[in-house]
mmCIF file of C-alpha atoms in Angstrom:
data_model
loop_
_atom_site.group_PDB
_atom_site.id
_atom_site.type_symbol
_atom_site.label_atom_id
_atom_site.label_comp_id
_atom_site.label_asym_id
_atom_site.label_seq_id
_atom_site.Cartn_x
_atom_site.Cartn_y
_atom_site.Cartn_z
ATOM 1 C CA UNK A 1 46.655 7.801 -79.577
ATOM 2 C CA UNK A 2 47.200 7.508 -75.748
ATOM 3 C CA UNK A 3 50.432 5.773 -74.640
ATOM 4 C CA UNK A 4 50.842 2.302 -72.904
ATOM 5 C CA UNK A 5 51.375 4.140 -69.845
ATOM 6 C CA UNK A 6 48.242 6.231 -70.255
ATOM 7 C CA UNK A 7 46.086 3.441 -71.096
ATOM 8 C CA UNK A 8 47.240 0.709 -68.299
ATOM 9 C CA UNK A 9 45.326 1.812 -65.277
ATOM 10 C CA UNK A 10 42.311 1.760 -67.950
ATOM 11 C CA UNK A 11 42.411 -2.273 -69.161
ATOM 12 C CA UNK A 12 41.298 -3.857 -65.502
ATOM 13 C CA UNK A 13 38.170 -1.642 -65.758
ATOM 14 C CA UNK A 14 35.014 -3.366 -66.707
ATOM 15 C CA UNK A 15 33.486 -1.240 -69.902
ATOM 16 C CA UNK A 16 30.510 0.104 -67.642
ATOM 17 C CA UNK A 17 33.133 1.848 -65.305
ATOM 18 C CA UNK A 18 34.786 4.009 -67.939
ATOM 19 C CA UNK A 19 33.843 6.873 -68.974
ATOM 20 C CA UNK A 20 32.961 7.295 -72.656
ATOM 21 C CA UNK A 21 36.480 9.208 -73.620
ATOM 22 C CA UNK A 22 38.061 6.307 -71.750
ATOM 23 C CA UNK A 23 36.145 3.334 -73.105
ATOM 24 C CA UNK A 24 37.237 5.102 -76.486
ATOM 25 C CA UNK A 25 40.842 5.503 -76.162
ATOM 26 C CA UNK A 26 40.921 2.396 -74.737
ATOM 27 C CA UNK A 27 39.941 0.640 -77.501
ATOM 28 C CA UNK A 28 41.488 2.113 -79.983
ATOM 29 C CA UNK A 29 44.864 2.023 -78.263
ATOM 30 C CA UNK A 30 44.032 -2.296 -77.484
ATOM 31 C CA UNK A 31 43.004 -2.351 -81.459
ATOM 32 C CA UNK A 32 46.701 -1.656 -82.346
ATOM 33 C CA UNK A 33 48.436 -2.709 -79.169
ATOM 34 C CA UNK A 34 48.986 -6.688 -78.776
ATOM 35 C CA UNK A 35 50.718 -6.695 -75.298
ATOM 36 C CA UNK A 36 47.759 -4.622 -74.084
ATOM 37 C CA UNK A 37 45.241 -6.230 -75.902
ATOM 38 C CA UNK A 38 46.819 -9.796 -74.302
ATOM 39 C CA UNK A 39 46.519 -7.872 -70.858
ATOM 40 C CA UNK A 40 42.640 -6.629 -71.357
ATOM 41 C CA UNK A 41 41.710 -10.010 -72.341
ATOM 42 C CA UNK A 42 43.304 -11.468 -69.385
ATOM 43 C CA UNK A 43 41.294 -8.772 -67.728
ATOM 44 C CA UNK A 44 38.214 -9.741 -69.272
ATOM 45 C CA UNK A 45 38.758 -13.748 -68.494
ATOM 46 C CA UNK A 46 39.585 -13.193 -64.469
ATOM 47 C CA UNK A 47 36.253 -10.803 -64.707
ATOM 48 C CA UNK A 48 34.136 -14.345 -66.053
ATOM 49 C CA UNK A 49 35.913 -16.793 -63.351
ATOM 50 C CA UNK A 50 35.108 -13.838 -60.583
ATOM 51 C CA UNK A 51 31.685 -14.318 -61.553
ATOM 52 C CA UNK A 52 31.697 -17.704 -62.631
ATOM 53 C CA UNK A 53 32.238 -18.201 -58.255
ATOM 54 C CA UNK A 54 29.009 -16.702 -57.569
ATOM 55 C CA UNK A 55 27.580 -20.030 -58.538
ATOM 56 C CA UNK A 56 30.447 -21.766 -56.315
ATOM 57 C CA UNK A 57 29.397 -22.808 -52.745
ATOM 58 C CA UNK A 58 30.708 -24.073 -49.861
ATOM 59 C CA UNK A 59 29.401 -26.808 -47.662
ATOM 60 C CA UNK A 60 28.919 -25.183 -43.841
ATOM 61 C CA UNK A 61 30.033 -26.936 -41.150
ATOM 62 C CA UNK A 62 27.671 -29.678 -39.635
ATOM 63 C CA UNK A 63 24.990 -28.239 -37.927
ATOM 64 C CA UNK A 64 25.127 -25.251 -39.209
ATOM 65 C CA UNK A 65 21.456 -25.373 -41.094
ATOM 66 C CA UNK A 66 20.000 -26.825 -37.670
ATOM 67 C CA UNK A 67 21.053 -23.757 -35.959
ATOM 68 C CA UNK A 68 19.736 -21.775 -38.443
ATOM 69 C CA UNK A 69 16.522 -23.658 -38.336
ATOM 70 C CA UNK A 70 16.339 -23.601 -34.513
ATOM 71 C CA UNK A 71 17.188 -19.983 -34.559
ATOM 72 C CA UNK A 72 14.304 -18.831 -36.854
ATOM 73 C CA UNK A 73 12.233 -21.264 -35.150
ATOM 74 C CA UNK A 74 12.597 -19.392 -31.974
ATOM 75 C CA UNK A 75 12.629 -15.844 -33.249
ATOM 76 C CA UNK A 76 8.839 -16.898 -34.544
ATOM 77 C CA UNK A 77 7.854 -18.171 -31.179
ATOM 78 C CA UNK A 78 9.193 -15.340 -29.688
ATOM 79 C CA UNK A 79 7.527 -12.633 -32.179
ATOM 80 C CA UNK A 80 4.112 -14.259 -31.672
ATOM 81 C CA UNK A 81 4.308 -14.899 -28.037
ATOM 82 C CA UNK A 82 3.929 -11.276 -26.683
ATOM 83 C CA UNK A 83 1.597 -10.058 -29.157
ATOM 84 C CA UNK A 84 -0.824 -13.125 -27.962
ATOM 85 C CA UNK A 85 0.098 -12.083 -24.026
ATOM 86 C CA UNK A 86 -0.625 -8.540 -24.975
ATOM 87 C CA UNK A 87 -4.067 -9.221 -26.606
ATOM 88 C CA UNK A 88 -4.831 -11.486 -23.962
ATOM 89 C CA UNK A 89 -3.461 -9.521 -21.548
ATOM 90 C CA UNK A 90 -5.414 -6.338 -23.214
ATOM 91 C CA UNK A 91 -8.684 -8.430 -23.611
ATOM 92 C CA UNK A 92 -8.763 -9.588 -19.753
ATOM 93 C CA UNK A 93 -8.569 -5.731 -18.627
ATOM 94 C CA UNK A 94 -11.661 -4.686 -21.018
ATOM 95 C CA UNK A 95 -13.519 -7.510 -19.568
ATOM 96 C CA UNK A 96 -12.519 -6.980 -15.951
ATOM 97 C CA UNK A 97 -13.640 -3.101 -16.326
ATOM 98 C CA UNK A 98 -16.816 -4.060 -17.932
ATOM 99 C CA UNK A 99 -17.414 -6.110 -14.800
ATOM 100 C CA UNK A 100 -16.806 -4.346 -12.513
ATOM 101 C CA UNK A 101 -18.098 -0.991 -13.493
ATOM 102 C CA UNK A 102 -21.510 -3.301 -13.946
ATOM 103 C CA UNK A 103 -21.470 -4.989 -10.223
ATOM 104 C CA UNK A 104 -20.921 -0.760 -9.187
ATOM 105 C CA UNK A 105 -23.929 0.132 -10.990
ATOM 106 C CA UNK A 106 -26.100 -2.780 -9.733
ATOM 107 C CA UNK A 107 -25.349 -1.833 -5.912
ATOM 108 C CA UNK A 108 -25.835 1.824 -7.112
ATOM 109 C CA UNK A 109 -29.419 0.734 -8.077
ATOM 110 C CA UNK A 110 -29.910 -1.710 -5.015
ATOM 111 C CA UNK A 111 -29.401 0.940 -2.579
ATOM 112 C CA UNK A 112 -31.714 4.174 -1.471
ATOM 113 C CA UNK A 113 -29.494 7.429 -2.049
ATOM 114 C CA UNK A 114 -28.231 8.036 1.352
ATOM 115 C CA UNK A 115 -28.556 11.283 3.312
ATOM 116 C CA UNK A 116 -25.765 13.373 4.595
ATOM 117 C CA UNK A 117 -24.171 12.561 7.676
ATOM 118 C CA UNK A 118 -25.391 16.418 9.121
ATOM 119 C CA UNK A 119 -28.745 15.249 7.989
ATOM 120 C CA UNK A 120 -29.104 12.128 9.892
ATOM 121 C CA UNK A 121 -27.413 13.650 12.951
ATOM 122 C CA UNK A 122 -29.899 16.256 13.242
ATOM 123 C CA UNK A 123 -27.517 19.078 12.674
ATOM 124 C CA UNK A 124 -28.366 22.020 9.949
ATOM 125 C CA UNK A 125 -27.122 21.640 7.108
ATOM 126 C CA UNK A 126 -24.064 23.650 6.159
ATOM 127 C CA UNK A 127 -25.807 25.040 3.102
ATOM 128 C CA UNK A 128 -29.154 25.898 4.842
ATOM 129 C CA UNK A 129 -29.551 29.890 4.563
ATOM 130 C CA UNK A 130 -29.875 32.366 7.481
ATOM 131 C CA UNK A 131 -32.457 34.230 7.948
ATOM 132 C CA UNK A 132 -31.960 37.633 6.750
ATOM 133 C CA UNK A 133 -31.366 39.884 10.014
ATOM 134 C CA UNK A 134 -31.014 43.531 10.880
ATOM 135 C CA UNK A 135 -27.400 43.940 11.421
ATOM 136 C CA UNK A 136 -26.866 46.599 13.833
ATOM 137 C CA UNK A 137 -24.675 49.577 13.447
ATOM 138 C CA UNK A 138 -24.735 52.586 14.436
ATOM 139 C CA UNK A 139 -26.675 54.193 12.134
ATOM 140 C CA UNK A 140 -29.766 52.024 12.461
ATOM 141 C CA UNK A 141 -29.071 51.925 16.453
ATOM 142 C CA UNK A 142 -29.554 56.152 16.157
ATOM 143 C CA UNK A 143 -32.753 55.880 14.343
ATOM 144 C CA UNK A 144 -34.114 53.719 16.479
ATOM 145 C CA UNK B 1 20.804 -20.069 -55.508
ATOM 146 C CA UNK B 2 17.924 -19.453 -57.484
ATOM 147 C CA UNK B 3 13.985 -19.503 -55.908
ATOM 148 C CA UNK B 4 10.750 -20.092 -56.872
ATOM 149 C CA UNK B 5 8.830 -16.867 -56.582
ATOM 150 C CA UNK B 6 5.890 -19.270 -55.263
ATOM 151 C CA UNK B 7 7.878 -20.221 -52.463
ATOM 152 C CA UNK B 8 8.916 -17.157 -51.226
ATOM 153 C CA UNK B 9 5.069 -15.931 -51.504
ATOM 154 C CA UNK B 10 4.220 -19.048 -49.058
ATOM 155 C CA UNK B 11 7.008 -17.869 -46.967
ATOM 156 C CA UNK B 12 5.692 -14.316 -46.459
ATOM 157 C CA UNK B 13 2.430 -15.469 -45.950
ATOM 158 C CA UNK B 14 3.734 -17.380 -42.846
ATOM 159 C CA UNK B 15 3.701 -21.187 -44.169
ATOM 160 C CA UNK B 16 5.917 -22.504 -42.020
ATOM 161 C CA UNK B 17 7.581 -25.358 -44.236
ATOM 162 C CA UNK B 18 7.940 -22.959 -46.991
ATOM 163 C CA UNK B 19 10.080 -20.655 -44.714
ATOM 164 C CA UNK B 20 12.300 -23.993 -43.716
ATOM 165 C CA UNK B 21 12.744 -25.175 -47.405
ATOM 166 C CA UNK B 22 13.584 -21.491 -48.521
ATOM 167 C CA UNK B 23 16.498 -21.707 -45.682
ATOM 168 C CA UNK B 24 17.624 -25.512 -46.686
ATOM 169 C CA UNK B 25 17.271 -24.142 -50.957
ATOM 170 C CA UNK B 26 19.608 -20.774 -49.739
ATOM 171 C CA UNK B 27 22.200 -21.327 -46.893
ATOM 172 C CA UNK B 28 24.622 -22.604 -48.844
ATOM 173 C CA UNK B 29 24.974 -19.781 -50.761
ATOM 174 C CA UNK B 30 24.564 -17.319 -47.769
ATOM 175 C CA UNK B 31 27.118 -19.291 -46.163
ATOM 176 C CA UNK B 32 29.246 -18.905 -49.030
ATOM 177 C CA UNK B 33 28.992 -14.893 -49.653
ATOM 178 C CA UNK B 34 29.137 -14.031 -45.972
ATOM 179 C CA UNK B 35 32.952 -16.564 -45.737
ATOM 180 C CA UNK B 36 33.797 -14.833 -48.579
ATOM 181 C CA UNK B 37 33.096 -11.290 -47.042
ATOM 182 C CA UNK B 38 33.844 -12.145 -43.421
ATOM 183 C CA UNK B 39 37.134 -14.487 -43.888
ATOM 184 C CA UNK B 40 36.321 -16.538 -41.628
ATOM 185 C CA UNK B 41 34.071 -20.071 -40.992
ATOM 186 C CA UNK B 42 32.873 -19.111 -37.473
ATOM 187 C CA UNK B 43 32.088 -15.695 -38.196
ATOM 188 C CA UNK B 44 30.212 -16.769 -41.370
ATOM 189 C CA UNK B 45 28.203 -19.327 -39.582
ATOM 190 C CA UNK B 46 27.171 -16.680 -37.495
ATOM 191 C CA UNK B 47 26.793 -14.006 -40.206
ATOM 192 C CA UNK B 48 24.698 -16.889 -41.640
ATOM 193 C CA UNK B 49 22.330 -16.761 -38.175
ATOM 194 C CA UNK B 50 22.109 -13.398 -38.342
ATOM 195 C CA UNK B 51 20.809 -13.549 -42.155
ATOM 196 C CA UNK B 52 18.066 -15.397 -41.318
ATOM 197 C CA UNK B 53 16.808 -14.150 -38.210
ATOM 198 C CA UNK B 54 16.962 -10.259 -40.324
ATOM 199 C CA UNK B 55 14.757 -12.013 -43.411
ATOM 200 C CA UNK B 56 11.773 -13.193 -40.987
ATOM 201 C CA UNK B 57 11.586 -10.037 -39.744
ATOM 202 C CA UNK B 58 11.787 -8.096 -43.120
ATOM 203 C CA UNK B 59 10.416 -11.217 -45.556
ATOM 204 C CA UNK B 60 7.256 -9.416 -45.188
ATOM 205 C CA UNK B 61 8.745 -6.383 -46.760
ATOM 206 C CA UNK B 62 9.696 -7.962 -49.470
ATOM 207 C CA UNK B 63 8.174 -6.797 -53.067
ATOM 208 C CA UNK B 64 9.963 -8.998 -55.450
ATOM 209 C CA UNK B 65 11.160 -6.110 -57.433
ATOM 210 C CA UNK B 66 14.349 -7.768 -57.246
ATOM 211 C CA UNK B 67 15.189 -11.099 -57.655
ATOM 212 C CA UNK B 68 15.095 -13.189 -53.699
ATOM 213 C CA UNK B 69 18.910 -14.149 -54.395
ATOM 214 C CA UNK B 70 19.725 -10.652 -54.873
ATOM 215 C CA UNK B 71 17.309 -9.311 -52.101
ATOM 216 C CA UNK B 72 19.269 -11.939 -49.762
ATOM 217 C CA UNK B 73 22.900 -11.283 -51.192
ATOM 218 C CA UNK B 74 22.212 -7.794 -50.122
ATOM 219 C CA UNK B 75 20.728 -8.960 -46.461
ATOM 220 C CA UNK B 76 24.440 -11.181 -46.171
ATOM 221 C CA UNK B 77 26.163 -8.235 -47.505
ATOM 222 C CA UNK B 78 24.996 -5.610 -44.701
ATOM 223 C CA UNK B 79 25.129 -8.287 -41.837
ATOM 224 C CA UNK B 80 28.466 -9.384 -42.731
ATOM 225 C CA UNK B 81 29.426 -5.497 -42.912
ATOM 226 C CA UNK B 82 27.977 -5.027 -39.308
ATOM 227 C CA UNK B 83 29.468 -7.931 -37.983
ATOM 228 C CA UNK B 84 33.056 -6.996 -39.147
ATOM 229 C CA UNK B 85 32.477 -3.113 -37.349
ATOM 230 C CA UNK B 86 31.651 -5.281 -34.182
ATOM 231 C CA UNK B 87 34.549 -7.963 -34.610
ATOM 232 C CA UNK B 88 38.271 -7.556 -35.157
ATOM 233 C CA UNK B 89 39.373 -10.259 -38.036
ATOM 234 C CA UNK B 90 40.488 -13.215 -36.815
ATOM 235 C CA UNK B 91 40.981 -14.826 -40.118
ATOM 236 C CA UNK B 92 43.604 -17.352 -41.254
ATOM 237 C CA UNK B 93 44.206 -18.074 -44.815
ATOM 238 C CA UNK B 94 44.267 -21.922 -43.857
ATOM 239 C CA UNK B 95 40.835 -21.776 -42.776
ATOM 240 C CA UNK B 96 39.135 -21.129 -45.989
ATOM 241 C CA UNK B 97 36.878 -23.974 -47.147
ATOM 242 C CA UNK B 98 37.794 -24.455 -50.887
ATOM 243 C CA UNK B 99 34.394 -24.566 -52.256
ATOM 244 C CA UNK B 100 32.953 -27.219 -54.228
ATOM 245 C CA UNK B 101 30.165 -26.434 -56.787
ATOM 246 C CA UNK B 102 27.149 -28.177 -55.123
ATOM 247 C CA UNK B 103 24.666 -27.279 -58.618
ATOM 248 C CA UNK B 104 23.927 -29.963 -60.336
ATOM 249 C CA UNK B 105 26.284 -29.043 -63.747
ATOM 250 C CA UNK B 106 24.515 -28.781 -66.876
ATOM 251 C CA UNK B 107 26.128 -29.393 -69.971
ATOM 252 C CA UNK B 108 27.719 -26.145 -70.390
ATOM 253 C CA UNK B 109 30.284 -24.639 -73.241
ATOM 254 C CA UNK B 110 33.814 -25.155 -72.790
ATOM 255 C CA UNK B 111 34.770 -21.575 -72.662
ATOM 256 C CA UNK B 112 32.046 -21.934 -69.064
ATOM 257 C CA UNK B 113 33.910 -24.802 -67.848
ATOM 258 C CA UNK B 114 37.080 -22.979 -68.309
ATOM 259 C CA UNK B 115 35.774 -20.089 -66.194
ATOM 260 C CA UNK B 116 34.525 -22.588 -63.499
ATOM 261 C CA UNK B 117 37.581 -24.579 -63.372
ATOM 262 C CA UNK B 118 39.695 -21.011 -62.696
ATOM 263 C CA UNK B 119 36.920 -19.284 -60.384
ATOM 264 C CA UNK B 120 38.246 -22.907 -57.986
ATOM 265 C CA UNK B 121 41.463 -22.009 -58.178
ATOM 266 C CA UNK B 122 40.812 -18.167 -57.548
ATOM 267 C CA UNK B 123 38.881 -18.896 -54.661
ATOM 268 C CA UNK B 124 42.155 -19.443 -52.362
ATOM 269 C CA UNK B 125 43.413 -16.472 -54.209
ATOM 270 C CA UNK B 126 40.178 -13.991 -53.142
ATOM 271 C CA UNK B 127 40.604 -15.643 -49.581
ATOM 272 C CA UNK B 128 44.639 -14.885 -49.264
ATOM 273 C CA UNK B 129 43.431 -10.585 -50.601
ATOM 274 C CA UNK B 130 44.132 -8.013 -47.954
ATOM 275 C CA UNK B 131 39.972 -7.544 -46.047
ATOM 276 C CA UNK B 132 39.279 -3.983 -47.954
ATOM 277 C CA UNK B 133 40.134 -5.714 -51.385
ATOM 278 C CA UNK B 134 38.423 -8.712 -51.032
ATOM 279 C CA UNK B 135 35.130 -7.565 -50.043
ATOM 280 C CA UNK B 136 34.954 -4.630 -52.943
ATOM 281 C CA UNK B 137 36.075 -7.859 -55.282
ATOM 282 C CA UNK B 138 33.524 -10.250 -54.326
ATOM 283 C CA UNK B 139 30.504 -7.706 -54.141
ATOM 284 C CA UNK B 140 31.850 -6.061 -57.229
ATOM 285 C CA UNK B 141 33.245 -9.166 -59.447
ATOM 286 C CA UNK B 142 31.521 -11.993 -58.056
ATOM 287 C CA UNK B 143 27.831 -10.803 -56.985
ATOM 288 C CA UNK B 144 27.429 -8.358 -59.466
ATOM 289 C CA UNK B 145 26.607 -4.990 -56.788
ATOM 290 C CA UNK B 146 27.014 -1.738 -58.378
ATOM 291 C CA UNK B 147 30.139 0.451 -57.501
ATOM 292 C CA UNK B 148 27.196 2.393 -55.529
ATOM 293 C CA UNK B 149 25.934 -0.427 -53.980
ATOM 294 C CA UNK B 150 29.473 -1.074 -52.985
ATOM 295 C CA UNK B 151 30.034 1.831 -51.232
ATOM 296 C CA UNK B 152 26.803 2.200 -49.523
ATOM 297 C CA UNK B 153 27.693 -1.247 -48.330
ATOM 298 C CA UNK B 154 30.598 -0.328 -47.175
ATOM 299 C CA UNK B 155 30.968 2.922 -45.835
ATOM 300 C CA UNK B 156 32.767 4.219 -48.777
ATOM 301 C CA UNK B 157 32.716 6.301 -51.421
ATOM 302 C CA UNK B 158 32.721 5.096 -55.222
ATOM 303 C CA UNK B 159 36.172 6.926 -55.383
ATOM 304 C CA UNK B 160 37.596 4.429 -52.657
ATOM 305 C CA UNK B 161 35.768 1.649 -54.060
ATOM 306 C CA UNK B 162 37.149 2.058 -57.563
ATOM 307 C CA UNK B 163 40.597 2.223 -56.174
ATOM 308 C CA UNK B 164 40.413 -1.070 -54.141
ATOM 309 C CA UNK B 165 38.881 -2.699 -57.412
ATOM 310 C CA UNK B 166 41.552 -2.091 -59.520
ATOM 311 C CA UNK B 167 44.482 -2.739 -56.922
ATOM 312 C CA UNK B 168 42.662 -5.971 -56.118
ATOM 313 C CA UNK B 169 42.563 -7.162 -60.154
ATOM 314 C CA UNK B 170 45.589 -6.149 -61.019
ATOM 315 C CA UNK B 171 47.322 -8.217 -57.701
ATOM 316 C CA UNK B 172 44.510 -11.158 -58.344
ATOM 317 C CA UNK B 173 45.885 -11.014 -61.685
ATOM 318 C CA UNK B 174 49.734 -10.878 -60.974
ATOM 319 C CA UNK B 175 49.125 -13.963 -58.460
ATOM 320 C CA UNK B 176 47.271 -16.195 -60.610
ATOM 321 C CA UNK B 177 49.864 -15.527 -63.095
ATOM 322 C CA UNK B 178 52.167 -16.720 -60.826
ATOM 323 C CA UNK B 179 50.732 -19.945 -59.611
ATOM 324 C CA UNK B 180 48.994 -20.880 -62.639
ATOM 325 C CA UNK B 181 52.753 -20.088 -64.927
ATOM 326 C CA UNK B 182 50.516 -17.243 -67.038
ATOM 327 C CA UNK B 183 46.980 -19.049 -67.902
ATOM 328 C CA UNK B 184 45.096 -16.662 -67.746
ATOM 329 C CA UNK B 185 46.882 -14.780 -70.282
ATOM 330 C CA UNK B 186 47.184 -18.011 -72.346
ATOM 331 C CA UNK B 187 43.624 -18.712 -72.664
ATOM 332 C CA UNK B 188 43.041 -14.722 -73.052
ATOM 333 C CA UNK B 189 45.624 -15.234 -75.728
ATOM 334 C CA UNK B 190 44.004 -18.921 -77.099
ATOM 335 C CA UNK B 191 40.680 -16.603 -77.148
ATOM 336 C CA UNK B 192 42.020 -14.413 -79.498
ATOM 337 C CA UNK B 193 43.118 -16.430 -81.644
ATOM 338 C CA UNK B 194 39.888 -17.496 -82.422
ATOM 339 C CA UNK B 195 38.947 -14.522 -83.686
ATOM 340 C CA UNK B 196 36.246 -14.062 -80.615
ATOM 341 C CA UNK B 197 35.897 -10.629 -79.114
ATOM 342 C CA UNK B 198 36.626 -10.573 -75.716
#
């Protein structure tokens, strides 16, 4: 059987945080022991009044809820505001495309197609073709 | 600091009163674990802020696989953890509120009332623990969090954690010895003699 000395670091341990060799030698040592039986069961009744405070509270200071309250109350108002600006925001763009890529079309319609500027100034066109001429070189200028 | 599952379902699904009553029904308790953890009324009040504003954003999230109080014991725990990175302690043992058990008491056994009578005394006890000690002990002892959970929470590992535990006990131990002239080992004692296991 393990020693006083051995066993002392052991008895302020709750059951679930020894090992099984400790939890073991523990008990047998407190089943024979009365001084460190007397300590483990001290042990054991601080470990109930430690949780025994969980159900203790404390009054906050005055105001403290209100803040809280305000707080939360604000954090909502401040989640929902931008995502109603941003679908608002996103809904007022669609619509302002829509309308204005309609008004292009309509003047698109309204109008005849218009004629190049070369066109109405009486100039040739830039893409009308040559006629096809005898270039003359040498060659051709001997033959003749 | 118990909640009715219905409530927190009205909550999530954005009643506004529901949200309000689960606050008024909870901040006590917040209050409560984040003093506790932080040392310190201001700082908890703030902690207690913080709490809130973190559980409308992540209520949502919420899947009641746990129990609310321990979803929002967990919420204080990590704010209150974040808050004392950002904050040097300013805490002075004269400031702690000695708390006062707002629950309405049921008739409970006398071995119950024992343990609440002593977890009032400790609580000056807890408060008066160096910072590292007293927040393993009151995650650990009084909220029930895993040696894991523990060191997750605070940045530890379960080594360190199981080390502060014990130191804390054993001095929580000595020092309500002291003041209360050996109680605790005279009920412990009392207990046995009874012939109930402890």
């Amino acid at each position: 059987m393990m020693s006083c000395h051995s066993i002392r670091p052991l008895l302020p341990a709750r059951a679930e945080e020894l090992t099984l060799f400790e939890a073991r030698a523990r008990a047998e040592h407190v089943a024979t022991c009365t001084r460190c039986a007397t300590e483990a069961a001290a042990y054991s009744r601080l470990g109930q009044a430690l949780a025994a405070m969980a159900n203790l509270e404390v009054e906050p200071a005055d105001g403290t809820l209100e803040q809280v309250l305000v707080a939360i109350g604000r954090r909502r108002t401040a989640v929902t505001t931008p995502r109603v600006l941003a679908a608002a925001g996103a809904s007022g763009a669609l619509l302002a495309t829509v309308v204005v890529a309609r008004a292009v079309h309509h003047r698109r319609q309204a109008r005849p197609a218009r004629r190049p500027a070369r066109a109405r100034s009486g100039l040739p066109s830039r893409r009308l073709r040559l006629p096809s001429l005898p270039v003359p070189t040498p060659a051709l200028a001997r033959a003749k | 600091m118990e909640v009715d599952r219905e409530l927190v379902e009205a909550a999530q699904a954005g009643d506004r009163w529901a949200l309000e009553e689960l606050v008024r029904r909870t901040h006590r308790g917040v209050y409560t674990c984040a003093l506790r953890l932080v040392g310190n009324p201001d700082d908890a009040a703030d902690v207690t802020q913080d709490v809130y504003l973190r559980v409308v954003r992540k209520l949502g999230g919420f899947r009641h696989e746990a129990s609310f109080s321990t979803w929002l014991n967990r919420v204080t725990t990590n704010v209150a953890m974040s808050t004392l990175k950002r904050r040097t302690r300013r805490f002075a043992v004269e400031g702690a509120a000695v708390p006062a058990d707002t629950r309405d008491p049921a008739p409970e056994p006398s071995e119950r009332a024992e343990a609440v009578a002593l977890a009032r005394r400790l609580e000056l006890l807890v408060a008066e623990l160096p910072e590292g000690q007293r927040q393993v002990l009151v995650l650990r002892d009084v909220y029930g969090q895993s040696t894991e959970e523990v060191a997750n929470a605070m940045g530890l590992t379960p080594g360190a954690v199981k080390v502060r535990l014990f130191r804390a006990r054993e001095r929580l131990k000595a020092e309500l010895e002291a003041a209360e002239g050996g109680q605790v080992v005279a009920l412990a004692g009392r207990r046995r003699a009874t012939g109930r296991r402890s």
